[in-house]
Steps between C-alpha positions, in 0.01 A plus 500: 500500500877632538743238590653552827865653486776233569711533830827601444785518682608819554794629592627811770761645233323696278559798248235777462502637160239851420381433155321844334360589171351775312292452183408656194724829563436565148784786434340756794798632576326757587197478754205424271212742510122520549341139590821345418667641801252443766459202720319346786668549882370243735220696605372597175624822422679631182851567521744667189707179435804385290819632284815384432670618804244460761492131411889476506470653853277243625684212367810665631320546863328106459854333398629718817256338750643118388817301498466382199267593198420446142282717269305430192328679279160304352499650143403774286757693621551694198307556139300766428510760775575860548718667270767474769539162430411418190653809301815218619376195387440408881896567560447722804284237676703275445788679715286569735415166609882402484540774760256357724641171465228272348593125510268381253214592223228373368388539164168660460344572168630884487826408521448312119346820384824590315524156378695192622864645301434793746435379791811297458711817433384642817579192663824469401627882439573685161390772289130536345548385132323762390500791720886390669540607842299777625501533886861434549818463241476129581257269644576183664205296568298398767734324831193270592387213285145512357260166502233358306513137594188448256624692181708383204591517151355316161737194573411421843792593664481767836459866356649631900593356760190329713696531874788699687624382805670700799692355769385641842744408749631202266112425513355489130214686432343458149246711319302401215350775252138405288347722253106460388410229263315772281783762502489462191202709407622737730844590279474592135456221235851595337701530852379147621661353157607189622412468857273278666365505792415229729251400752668601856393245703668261302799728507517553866434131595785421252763763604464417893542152461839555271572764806424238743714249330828689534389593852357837511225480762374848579286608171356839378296551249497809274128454349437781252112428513288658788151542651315810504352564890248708630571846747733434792826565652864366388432131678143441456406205276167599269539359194251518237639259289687185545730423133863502739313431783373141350937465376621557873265267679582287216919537410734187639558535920826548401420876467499721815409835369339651196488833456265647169484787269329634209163703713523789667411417840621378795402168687668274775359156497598169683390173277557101561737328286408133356604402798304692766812722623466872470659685270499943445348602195547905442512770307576878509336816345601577120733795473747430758248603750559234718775207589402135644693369745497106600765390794559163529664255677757224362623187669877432448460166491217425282541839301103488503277853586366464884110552297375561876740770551404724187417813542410798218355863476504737260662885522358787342755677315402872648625758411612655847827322537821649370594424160755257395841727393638291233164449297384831590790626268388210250181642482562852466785384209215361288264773618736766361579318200130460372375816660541723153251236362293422761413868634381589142170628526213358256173618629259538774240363688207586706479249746671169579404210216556168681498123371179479808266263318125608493240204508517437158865442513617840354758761613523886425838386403469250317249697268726776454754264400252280253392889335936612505507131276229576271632829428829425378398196288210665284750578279548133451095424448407437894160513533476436901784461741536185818754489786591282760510602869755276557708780257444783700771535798407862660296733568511861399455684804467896551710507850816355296843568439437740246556912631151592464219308604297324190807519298607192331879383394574277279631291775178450649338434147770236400481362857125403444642329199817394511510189287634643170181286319418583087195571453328301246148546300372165417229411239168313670149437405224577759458140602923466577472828711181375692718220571736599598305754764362196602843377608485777804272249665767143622360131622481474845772271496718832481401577832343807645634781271301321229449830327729726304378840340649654167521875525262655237549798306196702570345443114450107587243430727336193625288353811635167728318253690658348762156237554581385060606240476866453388537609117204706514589799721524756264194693341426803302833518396530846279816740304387904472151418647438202185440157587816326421384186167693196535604499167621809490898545532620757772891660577559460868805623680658328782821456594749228376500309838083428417556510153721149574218437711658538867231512774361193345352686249555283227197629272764796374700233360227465270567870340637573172690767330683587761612869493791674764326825615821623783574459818259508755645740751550746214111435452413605817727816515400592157112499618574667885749800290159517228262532755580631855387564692323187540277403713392107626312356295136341576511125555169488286638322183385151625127457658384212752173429662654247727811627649577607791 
């Protein structure tokens, strides 16, 4: 049973302070398309959602409505994204959210993808060491401070800073920024060199007591770990898992807010602290489709958030409200400076091929992707072809920017992969690769989402149970129609970030003779330019008697 919440004096001067934030923008500085740029209105309905300058019109028209305001940004604001953004090492984001005035950052994994020397050089300004300054002549860094309170280097010491704090009204107002314990696996094996990551409970508990010591009352976390929920509007609360759920009914009383990241959709959730107080616990849609917005209430006196006098709700980003000027010009900047590479047409298609899982845990997309892969690394002895989902960050859609309908850019083809991975054909017997197939199927201890399917390329087929037991799953497994011997060695092609065994996929470790076969994206746009027009393909490569 909750422990009642002390009584407190409280006092009748106090200092009302908006707090918003967006998460997982992940470079759309332009509004995202397909799936990725729909959301939920309160009665259920789709509406087109997102883009750079939509969202920096809402924050402009939410800071408006309050005296005073801060705004944070949850992580993964940058990385691999559209060609817009990442043709500029993330530079152009990074303006952006200077314009709109962000007070702090969180770290989230994406923002490592470049490595830790990088995200430090984007931090603190300067020219690409490789590429120099692309966007502008100069580039001066990011005017907000970015936090990982949990993350830091081989000798111990603090790889970021783990707070900020704002004075509102001579009030402080601290924020604290956590990444995932397992970000790790998440980030390339040779751009986590030297970082470890911590457990963020630990980390939270830790940096709002040091807060607390030098008398920063009013806490925010930045928690770049979230829930996945059911269907519903911006503020209903239907999670189907509870990872950050269990760390915010858990994380010191000290804490007031905590606001998540890394899912897609949105939630607005009230939880009990240790203590029995209330506390918000939110997060917006992916994509900058949607802001959250928490008002509190300070005392003067005891500098402590008035829990009682909380309230939250988050705003759809539509895209029916004038533009924001200055990052409207931004936008159309980096727009204009990709556009000769972007707008290059590779191919067609006949119909829209989505990431939409079938039963079995397939995707059109993910198929065609797993074929583009196998493709380009015969040349290097593949013999079948895997990919992760987690790889694949767009759809290709016929209704799309591209002049004529089923047309595809390269945009769209490098914005469905935009992580720059190698990709590599390992060596593995039958018996590693049935392992490893068997490590799509987690303990429940990981929670709900306790399965994760490899795209196959359509010449490896195989049938699941989801009744097997654990470690026994996977049956029938065959290459080219011919049952695949243990024994035997195979060439399989995945891409470097499974190859290092990201995903928890640790059986790919386990490969040998190791050979680079390209770039994925070129892969892909080799395959769509070979063989267009293409149509979906058939989510037939993996058979189940018991899914559903």
């Amino acid at each position: 049973m909750l422990a009642p919440t002390p009584a407190v004096a409280q006092s009748t001067d106090t200092v009302d302070v908006r707090l918003l934030a967006f998460n997982d923008f992940r470079g759309n500085l332009t509004p995202p398309d397909g799936s990725s740029g729909v959301i939920e209105q309160v009665d259920g309905s789709p509406v087109p959602a997102g883009g750079a300058t939509y969202l920096a019109a809402y924050v402009g028209q939410l800071r408006s409505q309050a005296t005073n305001s801060l705004l944070y940004s949850v992580g993964d604001s940058w990385g691999p994204s559209a060609l817009e953004s990442s043709l500029f090492h993330g530079e152009p984001v990074v303006e952006m959210l200077n314009s709109i005035g962000v007070n702090a950052s969180g770290i989230g994994n994406l923002e490592l993808d470049g490595g830790f020397s990088e995200l430090q050089r984007l931090q603190r300004g300067g020219c690409h060491p490789v590429d120099g300054c692309t966007f502008d002549t100069t580039y001066d860094g990011a005017s907000f401070p970015m936090l990982a309170a949990n993350l830091t280097l081989a000798n111990g010491s603090p790889a970021t800073l783990p707070f900020n704090v704002d004075f509102v009204e001579g009030i402080p107002v601290g924020v604290i920024g956590v990444l995932p314990r397992d970000a790790g696996q998440f980030i390339a094996a040779d751009r986590a060199t030297g970082l470890t990551f911590g457990d963020e409970l630990t980390a939270i508990d830790r940096t709002a007591d040091l807060l607390d010591f030098f008398g920063v009352k009013a806490i925010t976390v930045l928690l770049h770990k979230g829930d996945e929920s059911g269907p519903g509007g911006p503020d209903t609360c239907n999670l189907t898992t509870s990872a950050a759920r269990t760390i915010a009914e858990k994380a010191s009383p000290k804490v007031d807010v905590i606001f998540t990241a890394a899912g897609n959709r949105q939630y607005n959730c009230t939880v009990a602290d240790p203590m029995g107080a209330p506390r918000a616990f939110m997060q917006g849609a992916s994509n900058g489709r949607g802001v959250s917005v928490v008002d509190i209430n300070i005392d003067r006196d005891s500098r402590d958030v008035l829990r009682d006098r909380t309230s939250s709700f988050n705003q759809i980003v539509t895209r029916d409200i004038t533009p924001d000027p200055t990052v409207s010009a931004l936008v159309d900047r980096a727009t204009e400076k990709a556009s000769a590479i972007t707008s290059r047409q590779i191919g067609q298609i006949t119909a829209d091929i989505v990431r939409d899982e079938s039963r079995t845990g397939e995707s059109p997309l993910g198929n065609l992707v797993a074929d583009s892969h196998l493709a380009a690394s015969r040349s290097a002895g593949a013999d079948v072809a895997l990919t992760n989902a987690g790889g694949l960050r767009g759809d290709l859609n016929v209704i799309s920017t591209s002049p004529v309908p089923g047309s595809v850019s390269f945009g769209e083809i490098f914005a469905v992969q935009p992580f720059g991975n190698q990709l590599q054909v390992l060596t593995m017997t039958g018996a590693q690769l049935d392992s490893v197939l068997e490590q799509q199927f987690r303990p429940p201890a990981d929670g709900p989402a306790a399965r994760e399917i490899l795209a196959p390329s359509a010449n490896l087929r195989y049938r699941i149970s989801n009744s097997a037991p654990l470690g026994a799953k996977v049956s029938g497994l065959t290459i080219d129609g011919i049952p695949v011997d243990p024994a035997a060695a195979y060439r399989v092609a995945v891409n470097q970030y499974l190859a290092d065994g990201g995903d928890n996929f640790a059986g790919f470790t386990t490969g040998t003779d190791r050979t680079d076969a390209g770039k994925d994206v070129d892969a892909l746009v080799d395959y769509v330019t070979a063989n267009s027009p293409i149509e979906p393909p058939a989510t037939d490569r993996i058979a189940c008697g018991d899914c559903y």
